mmCIF file of C-alpha atoms and ligand atoms in Angstrom:
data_model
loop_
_atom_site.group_PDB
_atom_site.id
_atom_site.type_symbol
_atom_site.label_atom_id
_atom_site.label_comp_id
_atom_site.label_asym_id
_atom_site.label_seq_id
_atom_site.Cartn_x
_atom_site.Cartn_y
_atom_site.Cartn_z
ATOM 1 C CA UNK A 1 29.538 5.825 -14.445
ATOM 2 C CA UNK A 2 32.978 7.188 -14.159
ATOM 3 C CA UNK A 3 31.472 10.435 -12.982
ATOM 4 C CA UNK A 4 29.255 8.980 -10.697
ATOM 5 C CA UNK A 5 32.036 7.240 -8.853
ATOM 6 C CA UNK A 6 34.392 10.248 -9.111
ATOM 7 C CA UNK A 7 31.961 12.295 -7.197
ATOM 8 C CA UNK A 8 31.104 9.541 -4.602
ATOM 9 C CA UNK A 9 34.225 9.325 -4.071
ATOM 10 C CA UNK A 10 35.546 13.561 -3.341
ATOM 11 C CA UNK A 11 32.177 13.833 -1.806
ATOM 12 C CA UNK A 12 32.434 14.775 1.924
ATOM 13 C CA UNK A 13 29.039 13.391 2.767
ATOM 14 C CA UNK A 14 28.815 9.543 3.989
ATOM 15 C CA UNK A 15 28.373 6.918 2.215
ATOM 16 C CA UNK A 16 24.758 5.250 2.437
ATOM 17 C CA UNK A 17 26.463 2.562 4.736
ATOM 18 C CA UNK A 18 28.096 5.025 6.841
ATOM 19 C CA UNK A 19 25.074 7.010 6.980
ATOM 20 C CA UNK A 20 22.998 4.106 8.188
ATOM 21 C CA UNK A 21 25.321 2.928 10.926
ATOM 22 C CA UNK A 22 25.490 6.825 12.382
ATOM 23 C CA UNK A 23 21.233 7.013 12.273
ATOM 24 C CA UNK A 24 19.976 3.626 12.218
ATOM 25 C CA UNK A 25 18.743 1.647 15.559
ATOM 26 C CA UNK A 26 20.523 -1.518 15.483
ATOM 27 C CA UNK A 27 17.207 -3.235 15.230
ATOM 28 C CA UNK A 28 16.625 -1.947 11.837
ATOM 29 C CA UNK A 29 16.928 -3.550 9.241
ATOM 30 C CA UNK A 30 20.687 -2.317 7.610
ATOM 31 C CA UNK A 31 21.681 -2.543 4.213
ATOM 32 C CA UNK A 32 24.902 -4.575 4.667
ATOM 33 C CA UNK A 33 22.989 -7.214 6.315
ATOM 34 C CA UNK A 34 20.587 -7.727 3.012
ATOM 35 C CA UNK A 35 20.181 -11.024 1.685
ATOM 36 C CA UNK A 36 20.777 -9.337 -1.897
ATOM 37 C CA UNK A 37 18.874 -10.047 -4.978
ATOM 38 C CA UNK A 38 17.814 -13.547 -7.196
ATOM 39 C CA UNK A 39 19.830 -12.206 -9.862
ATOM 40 C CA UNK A 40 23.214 -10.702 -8.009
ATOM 41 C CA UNK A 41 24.073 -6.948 -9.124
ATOM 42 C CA UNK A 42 27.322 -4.829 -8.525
ATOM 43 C CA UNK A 43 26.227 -1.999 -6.001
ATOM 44 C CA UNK A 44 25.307 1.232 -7.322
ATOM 45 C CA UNK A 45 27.805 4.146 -6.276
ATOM 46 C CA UNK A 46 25.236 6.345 -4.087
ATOM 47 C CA UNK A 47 22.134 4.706 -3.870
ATOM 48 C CA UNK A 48 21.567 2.157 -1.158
ATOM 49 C CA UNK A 49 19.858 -1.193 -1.975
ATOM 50 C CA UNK A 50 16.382 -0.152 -0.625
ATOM 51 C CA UNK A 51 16.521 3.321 -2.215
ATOM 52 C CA UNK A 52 16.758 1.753 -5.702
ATOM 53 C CA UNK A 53 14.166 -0.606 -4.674
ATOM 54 C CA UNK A 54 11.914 2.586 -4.060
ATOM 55 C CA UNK A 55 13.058 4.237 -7.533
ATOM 56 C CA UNK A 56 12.056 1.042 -9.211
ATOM 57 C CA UNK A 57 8.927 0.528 -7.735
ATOM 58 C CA UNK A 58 8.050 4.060 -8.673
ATOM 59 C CA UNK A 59 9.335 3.624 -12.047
ATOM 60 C CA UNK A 60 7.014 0.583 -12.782
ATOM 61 C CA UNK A 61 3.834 0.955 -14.714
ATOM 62 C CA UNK A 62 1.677 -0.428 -12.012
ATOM 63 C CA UNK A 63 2.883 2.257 -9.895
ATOM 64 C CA UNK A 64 1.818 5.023 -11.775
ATOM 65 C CA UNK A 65 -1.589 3.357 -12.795
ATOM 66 C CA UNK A 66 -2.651 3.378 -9.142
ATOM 67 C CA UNK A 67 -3.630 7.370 -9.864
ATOM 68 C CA UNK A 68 -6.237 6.055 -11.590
ATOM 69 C CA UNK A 69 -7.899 2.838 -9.151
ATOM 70 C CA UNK A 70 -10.271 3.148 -6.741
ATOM 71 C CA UNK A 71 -9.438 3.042 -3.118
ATOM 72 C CA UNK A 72 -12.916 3.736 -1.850
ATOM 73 C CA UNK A 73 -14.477 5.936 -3.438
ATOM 74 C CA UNK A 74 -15.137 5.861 -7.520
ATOM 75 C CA UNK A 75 -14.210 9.032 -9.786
ATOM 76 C CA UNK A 76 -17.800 9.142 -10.731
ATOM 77 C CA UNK A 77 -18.061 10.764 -6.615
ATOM 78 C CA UNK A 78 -16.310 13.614 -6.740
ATOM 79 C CA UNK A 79 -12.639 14.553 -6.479
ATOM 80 C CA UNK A 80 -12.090 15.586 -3.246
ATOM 81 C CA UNK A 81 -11.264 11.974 -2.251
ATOM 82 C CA UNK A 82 -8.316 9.867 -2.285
ATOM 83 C CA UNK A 83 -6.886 7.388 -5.273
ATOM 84 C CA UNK A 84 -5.254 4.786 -4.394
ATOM 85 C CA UNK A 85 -2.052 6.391 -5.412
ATOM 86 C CA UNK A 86 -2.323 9.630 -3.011
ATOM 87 C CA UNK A 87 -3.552 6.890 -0.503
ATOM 88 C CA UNK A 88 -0.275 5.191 -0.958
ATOM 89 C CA UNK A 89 1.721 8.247 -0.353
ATOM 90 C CA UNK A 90 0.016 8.801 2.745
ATOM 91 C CA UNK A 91 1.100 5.594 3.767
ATOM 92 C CA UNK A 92 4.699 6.049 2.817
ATOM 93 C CA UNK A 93 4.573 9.381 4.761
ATOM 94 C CA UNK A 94 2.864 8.502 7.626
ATOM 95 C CA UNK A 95 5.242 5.139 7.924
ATOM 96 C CA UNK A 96 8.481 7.414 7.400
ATOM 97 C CA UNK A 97 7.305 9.397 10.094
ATOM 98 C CA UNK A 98 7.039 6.666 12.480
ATOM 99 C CA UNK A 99 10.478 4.750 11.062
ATOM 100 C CA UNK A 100 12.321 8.434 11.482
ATOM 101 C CA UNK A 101 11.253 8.443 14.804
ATOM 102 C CA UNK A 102 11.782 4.914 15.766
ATOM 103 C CA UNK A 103 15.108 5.134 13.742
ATOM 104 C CA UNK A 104 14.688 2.388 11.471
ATOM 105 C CA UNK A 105 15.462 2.268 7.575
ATOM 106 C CA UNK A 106 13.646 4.419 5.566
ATOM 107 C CA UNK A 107 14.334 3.519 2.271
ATOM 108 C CA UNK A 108 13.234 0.400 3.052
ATOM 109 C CA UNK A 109 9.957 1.864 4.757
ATOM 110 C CA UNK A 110 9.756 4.069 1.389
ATOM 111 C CA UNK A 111 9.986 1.196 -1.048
ATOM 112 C CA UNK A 112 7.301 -1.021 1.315
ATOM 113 C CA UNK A 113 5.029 1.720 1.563
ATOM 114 C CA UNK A 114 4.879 2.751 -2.605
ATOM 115 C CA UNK A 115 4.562 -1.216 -3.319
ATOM 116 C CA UNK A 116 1.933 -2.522 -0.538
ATOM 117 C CA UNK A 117 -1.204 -1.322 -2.899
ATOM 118 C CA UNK A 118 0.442 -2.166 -6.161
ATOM 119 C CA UNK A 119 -1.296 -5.425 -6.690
ATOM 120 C CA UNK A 120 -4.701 -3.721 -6.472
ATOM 121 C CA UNK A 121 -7.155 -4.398 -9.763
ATOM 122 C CA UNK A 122 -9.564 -1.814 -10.825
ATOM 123 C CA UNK A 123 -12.496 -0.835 -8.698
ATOM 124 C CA UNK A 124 -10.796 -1.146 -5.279
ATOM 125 C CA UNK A 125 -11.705 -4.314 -3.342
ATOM 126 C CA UNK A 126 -14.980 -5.073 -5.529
ATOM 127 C CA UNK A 127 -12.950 -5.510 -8.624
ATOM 128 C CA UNK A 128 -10.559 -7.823 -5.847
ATOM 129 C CA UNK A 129 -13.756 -10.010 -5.155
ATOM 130 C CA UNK A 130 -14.947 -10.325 -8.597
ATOM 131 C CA UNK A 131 -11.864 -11.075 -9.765
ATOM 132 C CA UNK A 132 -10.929 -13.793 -6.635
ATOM 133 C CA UNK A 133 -14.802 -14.888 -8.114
ATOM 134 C CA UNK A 134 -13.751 -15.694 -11.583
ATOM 135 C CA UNK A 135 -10.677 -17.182 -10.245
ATOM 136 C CA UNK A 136 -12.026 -19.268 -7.845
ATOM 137 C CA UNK A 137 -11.482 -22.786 -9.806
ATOM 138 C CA UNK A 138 -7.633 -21.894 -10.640
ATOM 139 C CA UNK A 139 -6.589 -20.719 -7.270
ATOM 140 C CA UNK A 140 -8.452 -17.163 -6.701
ATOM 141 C CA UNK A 141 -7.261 -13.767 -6.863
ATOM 142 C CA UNK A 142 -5.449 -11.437 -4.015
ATOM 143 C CA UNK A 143 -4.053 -8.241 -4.435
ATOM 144 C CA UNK A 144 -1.120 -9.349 -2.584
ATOM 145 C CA UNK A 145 -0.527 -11.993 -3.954
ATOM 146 C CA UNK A 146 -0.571 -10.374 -7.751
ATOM 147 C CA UNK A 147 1.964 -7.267 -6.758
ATOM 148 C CA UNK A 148 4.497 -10.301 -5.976
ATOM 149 C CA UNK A 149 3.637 -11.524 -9.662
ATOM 150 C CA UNK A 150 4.109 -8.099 -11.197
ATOM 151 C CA UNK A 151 7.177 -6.586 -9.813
ATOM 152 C CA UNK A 152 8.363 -10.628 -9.937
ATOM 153 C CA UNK A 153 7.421 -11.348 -13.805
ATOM 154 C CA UNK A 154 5.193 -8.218 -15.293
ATOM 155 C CA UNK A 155 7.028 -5.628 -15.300
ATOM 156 C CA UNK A 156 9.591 -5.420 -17.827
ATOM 157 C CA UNK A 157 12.330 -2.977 -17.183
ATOM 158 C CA UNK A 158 15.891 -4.568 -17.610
ATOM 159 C CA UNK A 159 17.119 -6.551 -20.337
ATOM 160 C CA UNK A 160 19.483 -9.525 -17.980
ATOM 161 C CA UNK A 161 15.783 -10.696 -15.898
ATOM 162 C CA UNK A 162 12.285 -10.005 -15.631
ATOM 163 C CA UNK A 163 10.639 -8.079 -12.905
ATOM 164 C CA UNK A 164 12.184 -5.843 -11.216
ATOM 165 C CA UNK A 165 14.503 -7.757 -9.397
ATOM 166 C CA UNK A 166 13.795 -6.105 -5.605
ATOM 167 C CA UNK A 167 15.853 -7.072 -2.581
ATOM 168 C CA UNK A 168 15.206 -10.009 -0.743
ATOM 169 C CA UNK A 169 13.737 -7.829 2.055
ATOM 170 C CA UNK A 170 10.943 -5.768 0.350
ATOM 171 C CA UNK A 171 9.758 -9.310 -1.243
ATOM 172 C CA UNK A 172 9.585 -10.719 1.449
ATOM 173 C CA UNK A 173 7.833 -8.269 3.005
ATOM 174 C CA UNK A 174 5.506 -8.117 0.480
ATOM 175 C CA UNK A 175 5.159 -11.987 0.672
ATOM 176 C CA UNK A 176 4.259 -11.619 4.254
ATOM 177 C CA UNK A 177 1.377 -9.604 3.934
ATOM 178 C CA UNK A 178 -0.012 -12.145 1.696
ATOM 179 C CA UNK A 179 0.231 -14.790 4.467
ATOM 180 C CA UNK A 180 -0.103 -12.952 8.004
ATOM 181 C CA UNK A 181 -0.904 -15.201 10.069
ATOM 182 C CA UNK A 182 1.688 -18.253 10.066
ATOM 183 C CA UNK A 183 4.968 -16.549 8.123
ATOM 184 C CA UNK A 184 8.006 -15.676 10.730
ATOM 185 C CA UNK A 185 7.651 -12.599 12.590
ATOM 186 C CA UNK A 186 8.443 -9.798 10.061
ATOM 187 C CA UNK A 187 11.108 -6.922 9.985
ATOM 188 C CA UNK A 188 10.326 -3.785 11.558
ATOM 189 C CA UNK A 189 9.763 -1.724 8.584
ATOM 190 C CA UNK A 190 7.333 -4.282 7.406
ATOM 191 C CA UNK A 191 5.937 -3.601 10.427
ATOM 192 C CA UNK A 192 5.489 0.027 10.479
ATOM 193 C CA UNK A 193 4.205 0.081 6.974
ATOM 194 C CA UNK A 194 1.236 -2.739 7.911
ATOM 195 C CA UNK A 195 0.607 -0.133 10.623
ATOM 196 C CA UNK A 196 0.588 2.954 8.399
ATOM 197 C CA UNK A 197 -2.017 1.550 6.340
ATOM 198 C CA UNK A 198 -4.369 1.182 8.793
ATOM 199 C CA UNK A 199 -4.014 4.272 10.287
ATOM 200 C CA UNK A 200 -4.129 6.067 7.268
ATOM 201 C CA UNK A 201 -7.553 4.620 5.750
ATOM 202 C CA UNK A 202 -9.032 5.163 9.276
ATOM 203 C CA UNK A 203 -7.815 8.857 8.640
ATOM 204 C CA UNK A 204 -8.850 9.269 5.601
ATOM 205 C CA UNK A 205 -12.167 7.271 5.306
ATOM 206 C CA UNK A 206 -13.456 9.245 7.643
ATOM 207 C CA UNK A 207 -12.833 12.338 5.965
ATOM 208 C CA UNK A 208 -13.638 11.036 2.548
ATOM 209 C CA UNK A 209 -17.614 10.170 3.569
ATOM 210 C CA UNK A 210 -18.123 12.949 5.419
ATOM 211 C CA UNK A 211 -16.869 15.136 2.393
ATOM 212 C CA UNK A 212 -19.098 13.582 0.410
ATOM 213 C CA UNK A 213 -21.808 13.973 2.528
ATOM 214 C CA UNK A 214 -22.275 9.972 2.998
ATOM 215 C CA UNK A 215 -21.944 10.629 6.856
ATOM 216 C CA UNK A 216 -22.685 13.556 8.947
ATOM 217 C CA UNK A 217 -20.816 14.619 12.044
ATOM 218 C CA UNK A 218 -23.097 13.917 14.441
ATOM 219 C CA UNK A 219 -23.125 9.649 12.905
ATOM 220 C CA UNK A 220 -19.813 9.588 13.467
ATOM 221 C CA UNK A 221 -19.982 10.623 17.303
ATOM 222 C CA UNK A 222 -21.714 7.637 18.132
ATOM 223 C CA UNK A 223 -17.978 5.866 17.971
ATOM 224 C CA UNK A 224 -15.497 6.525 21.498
ATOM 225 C CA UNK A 225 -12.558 7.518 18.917
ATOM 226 C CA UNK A 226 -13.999 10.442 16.938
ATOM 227 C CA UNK A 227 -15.459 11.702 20.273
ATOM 228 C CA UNK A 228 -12.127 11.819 21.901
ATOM 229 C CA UNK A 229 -11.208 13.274 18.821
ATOM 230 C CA UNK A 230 -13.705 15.634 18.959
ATOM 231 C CA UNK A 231 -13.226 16.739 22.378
ATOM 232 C CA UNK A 232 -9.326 17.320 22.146
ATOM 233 C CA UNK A 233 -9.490 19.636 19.091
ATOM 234 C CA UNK A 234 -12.242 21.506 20.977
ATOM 235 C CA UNK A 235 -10.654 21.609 24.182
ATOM 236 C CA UNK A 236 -7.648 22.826 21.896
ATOM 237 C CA UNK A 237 -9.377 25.189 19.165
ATOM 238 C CA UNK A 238 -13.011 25.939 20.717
ATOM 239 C CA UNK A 239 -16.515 25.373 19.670
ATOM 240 C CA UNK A 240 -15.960 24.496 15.913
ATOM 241 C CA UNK A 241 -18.281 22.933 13.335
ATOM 242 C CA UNK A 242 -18.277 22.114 9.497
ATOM 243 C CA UNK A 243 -15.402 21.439 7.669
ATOM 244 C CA UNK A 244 -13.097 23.258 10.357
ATOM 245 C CA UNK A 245 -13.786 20.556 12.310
ATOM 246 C CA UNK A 246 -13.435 17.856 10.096
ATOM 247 C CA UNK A 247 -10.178 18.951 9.525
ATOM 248 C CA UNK A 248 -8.523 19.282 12.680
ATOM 249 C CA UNK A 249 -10.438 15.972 13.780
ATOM 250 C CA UNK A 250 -8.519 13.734 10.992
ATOM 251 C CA UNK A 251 -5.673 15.581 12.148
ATOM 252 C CA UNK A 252 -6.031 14.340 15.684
ATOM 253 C CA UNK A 253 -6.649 10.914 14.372
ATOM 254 C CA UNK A 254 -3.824 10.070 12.883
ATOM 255 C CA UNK A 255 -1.603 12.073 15.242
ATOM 256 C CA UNK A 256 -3.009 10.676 18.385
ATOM 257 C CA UNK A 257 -2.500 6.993 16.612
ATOM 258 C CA UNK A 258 1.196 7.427 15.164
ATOM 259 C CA UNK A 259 1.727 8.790 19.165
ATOM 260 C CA UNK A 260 -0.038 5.648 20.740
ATOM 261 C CA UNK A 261 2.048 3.392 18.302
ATOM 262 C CA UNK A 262 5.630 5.357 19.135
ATOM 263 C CA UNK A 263 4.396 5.105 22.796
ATOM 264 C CA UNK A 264 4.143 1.457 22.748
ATOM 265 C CA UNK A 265 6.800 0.367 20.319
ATOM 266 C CA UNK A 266 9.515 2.413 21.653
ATOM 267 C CA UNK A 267 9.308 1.496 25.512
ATOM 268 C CA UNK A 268 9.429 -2.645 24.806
ATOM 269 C CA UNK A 269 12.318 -1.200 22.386
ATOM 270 C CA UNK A 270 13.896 0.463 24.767
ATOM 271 C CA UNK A 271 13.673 -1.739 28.058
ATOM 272 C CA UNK A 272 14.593 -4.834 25.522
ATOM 273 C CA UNK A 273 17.490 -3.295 23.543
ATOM 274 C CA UNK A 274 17.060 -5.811 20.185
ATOM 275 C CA UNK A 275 20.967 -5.981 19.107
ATOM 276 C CA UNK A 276 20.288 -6.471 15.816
ATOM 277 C CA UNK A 277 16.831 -7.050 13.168
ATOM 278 C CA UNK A 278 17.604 -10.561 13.071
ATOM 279 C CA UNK A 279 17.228 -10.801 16.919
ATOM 280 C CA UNK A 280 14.356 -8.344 16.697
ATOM 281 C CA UNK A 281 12.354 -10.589 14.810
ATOM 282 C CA UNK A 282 13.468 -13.878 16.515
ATOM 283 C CA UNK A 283 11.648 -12.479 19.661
ATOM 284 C CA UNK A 284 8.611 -12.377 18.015
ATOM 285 C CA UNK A 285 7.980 -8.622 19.054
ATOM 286 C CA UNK A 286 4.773 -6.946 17.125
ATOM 287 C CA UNK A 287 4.363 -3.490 17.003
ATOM 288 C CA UNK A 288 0.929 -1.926 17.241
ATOM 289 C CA UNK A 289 -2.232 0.258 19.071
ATOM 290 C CA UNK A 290 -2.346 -0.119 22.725
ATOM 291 C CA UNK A 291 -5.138 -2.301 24.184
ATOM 292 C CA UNK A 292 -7.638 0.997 24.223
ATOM 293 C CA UNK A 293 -6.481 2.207 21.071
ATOM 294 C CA UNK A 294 -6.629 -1.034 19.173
ATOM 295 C CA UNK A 295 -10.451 -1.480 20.787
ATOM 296 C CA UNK A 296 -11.520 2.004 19.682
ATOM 297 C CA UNK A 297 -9.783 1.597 16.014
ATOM 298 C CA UNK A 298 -12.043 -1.717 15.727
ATOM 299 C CA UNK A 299 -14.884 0.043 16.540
ATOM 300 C CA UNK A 300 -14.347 2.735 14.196
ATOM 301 C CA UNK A 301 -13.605 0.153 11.602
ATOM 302 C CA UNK A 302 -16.847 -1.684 12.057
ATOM 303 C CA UNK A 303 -18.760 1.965 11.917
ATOM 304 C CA UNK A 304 -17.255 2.821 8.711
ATOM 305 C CA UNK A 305 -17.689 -1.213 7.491
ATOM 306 C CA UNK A 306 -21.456 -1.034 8.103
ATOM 307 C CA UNK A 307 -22.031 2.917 6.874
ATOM 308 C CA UNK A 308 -19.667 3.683 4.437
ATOM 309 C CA UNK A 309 -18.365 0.817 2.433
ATOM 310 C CA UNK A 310 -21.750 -1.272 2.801
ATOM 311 C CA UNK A 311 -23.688 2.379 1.341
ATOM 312 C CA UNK A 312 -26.120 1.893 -0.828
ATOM 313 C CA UNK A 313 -24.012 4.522 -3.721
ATOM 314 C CA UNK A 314 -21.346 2.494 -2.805
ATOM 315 C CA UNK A 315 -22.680 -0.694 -3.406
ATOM 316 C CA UNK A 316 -24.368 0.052 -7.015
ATOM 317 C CA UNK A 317 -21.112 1.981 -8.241
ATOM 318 C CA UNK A 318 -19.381 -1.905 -7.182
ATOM 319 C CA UNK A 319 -22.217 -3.987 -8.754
ATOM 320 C CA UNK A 320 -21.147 -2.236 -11.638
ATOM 321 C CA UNK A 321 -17.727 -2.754 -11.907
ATOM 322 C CA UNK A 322 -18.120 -6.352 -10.623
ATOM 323 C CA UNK A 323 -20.296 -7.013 -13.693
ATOM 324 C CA UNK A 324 -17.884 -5.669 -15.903
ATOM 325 C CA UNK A 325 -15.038 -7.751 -14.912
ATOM 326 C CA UNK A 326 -16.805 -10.662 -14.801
ATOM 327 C CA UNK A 327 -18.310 -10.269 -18.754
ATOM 328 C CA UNK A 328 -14.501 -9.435 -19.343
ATOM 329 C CA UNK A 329 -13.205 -12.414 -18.058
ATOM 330 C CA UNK A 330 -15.377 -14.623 -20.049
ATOM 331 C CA UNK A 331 -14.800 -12.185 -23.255
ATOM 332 C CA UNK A 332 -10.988 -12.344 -23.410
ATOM 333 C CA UNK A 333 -11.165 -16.172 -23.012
ATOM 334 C CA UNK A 334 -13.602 -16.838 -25.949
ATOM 335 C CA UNK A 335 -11.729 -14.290 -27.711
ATOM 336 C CA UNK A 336 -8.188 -14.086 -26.252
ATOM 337 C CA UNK A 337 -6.505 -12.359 -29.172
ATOM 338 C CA UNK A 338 -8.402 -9.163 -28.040
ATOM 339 C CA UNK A 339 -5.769 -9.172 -25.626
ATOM 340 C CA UNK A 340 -2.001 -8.099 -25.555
ATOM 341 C CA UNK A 341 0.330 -10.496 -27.198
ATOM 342 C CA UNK A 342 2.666 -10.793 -24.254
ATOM 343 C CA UNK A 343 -0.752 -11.935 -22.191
ATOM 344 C CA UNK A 344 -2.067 -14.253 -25.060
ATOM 345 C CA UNK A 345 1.343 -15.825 -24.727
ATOM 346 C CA UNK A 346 1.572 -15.655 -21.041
ATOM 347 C CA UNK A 347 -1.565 -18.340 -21.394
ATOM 348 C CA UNK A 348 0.966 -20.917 -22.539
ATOM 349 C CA UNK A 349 2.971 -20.736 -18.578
ATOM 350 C CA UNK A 350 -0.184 -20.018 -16.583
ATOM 351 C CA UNK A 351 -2.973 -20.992 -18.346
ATOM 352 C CA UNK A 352 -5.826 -18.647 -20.221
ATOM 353 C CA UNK A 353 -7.941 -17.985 -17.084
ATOM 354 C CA UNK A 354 -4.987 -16.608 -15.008
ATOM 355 C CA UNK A 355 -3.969 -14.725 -17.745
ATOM 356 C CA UNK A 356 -6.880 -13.003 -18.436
ATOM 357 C CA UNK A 357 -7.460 -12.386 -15.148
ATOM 358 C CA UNK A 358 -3.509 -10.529 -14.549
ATOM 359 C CA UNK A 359 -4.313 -8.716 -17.694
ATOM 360 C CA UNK A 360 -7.616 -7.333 -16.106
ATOM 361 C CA UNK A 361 -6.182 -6.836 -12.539
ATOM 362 C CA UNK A 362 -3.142 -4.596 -14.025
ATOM 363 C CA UNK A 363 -5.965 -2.117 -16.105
ATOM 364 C CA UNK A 364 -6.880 1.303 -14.300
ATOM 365 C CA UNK A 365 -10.729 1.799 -13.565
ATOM 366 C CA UNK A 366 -10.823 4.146 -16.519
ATOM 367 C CA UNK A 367 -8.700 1.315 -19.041
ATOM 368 C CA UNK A 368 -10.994 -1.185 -17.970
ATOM 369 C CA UNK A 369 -14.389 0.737 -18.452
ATOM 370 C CA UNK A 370 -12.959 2.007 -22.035
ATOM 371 C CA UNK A 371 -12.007 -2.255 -22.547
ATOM 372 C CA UNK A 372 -15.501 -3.150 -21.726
ATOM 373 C CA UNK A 373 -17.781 -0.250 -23.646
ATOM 374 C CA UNK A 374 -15.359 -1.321 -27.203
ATOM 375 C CA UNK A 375 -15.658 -4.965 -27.008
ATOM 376 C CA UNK A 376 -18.120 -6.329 -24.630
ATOM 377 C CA UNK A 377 -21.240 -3.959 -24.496
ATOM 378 C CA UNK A 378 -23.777 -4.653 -26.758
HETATM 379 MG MG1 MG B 1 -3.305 0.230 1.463
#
């Protein structure tokens, strides 16, 4: 510790808090202004607040199990596409990019960005609907809604709490994306991240099915965006075809998008002058698309809705998974002591169903298909 402090202290470069007042916007969210955490700790010599949110998020168990969950597409496809874990660093570096340029925090961004997916139970958003399914009768199941409970209660990393203890910012910024619609406008950086998402499974959606051959080029023109898409990168590179131009077209699509959304953020930024990310959020200011861009990402959306996730291989490799889960979460509550003891007794706080149901949404795709061949197949 000694050390630590002896070198923070010789060391010519700024502190984090000096750092932050020379590059951050004063509509970003700063570190001295942070509401702290439910169980108070002494500041750490060189790390800011958010940056050892970020290092315990990626830390946690959960974190490192999202390299094996589905985001869309199963393992049993191929492995060209994404996980949910190399989706979630696309989102954390496709949010930095817009926080660097919109000067905001991005250590806050950073730790956002590596929790929004943590919540996610095997088999992507079919394993989400079986599981809100089983659920149903004790209060359903949302992603969201369980990576609160796991970096809140699951995860075990300190001795003095449980959880992990994250800022009151990056909670709450997880909180709001379980409630969008009535909580108070949210921070910036909650903001951007929401935003990153989007554009990145647009992105990368797109590429995924036509990699894998569940779309072909020519399907996808049908929408406005991938035709302007088209049409740039071949006013820009020539008559291309294949996976050239699949390429250069994702390319365009998230660059055109992260543009549009710097376009339109930054001039209401910049004619309104926010003093501070309290007064930011007071006016109720939402980043996002402009009106052409947010029409032609809907129709994209509803494209890839109907032809990709609503596929036929799609939808057996789900009724698959769904079936497991839902003979698991009958199995471990006839015969609970098949499960962990720290989520036989976690029955006695929350009852047997929600436990069973945590235990199943914190499993990897491969975990939970091992689970169900040793106890519950025939
Ligand atoms: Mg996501």
């Amino acid at each position: 510790m000694s050390n630590a402090h002896d070198q923070a202290t010789w060391n010519t470069l700024q502190t984090y808090l000096e750092r932050e007042d020379v590059l951050l916007a004063p509509f970003a969210m700063h570190s001295r202004d942070s509401q702290g955490r439910k169980c108070p700790e002494t500041d750490h010599p060189y790390r800011g607040p958010y940056q050892r949110d970020r290092d315990r998020v990626l830390h946690s168990a959960a974190y490192r199990r999202l390299a094996d969950k589905t985001q869309v597409f199963t393992g049993e496809m191929g492995d060209y596409h994404r996980t949910r874990l190399t989706h979630t660093l696309e989102v954390a570096s496709i949010a930095r990019t817009i926080g660097r340029a919109l000067r905001l925090n991005e250590d806050l961004i950073e730790a956002l960005a590596l929790l929004h997916d943590i919540g996610h139970p095997p088999y992507g958003h079919a394993g989400e609907d079986a599981l809100n399914e089983c659920l149903s009768r004790w209060g359903g199941f949302s992603h969201n809604q369980y990576g609160l409970c796991l970096v809140e209660e699951l995860e075990v990393r300190y001795h003095e709490f449980p959880g992990l203890n994250l800022t009151h910012e990056v909670l709450q910024g997880q909180g709001s994306r379980v409630d969008k619609q009535s909580g108070p406008c949210p921070l910036l950086e909650v903001q951007v991240v929401d935003l990153a998402d989007s554009i990145t499974y647009d992105a990368h959606d797109t590429d995924d099915a036509l990699a894998l051959g569940l779309l072909t080029f020519d399907d996808l023109l049908e929408t406005v965006l991938i035709r302007e898409m088209a049409q740039r990168v071949q006013k820009r590179a020539g008559e291309l075809s294949g996976e050239m131009l699949r390429k250069l077209v994702v390319h365009e699509l998230i660059e055109l998008q992260v543009g549009d959304v710097l376009t339109h953020g930054g001039q209401w930024l910049h004619e309104h002058e926010p003093v501070s990310a309290a007064v930011l959020c007071e006016s109720g200011f939402r980043l996002g698309p402009g009106t052409d861009m947010a029409q032609n990402k809907k129709e994209l959306e509803a494209f890839l809705y109907e032809r990709v996730y609503r596929h036929p291989k799609l939808v057996r490799e789900r009724s698959l998974g769904q079936a497991q889960l839902k003979t698991m979460f009958a199995g471990y509550q006839q015969w609970p002591e098949l499960m962990p003891a720290r989520f036989q007794s976690r029955a006695d706080t929350v009852g047997l169903p929600r436990s069973v149901g945590e235990y199943l949404a914190g499993m990897t795709d491969r975990y939970c298909s091992q689970q169900f061949e040793r106890h519950f197949s025939n």
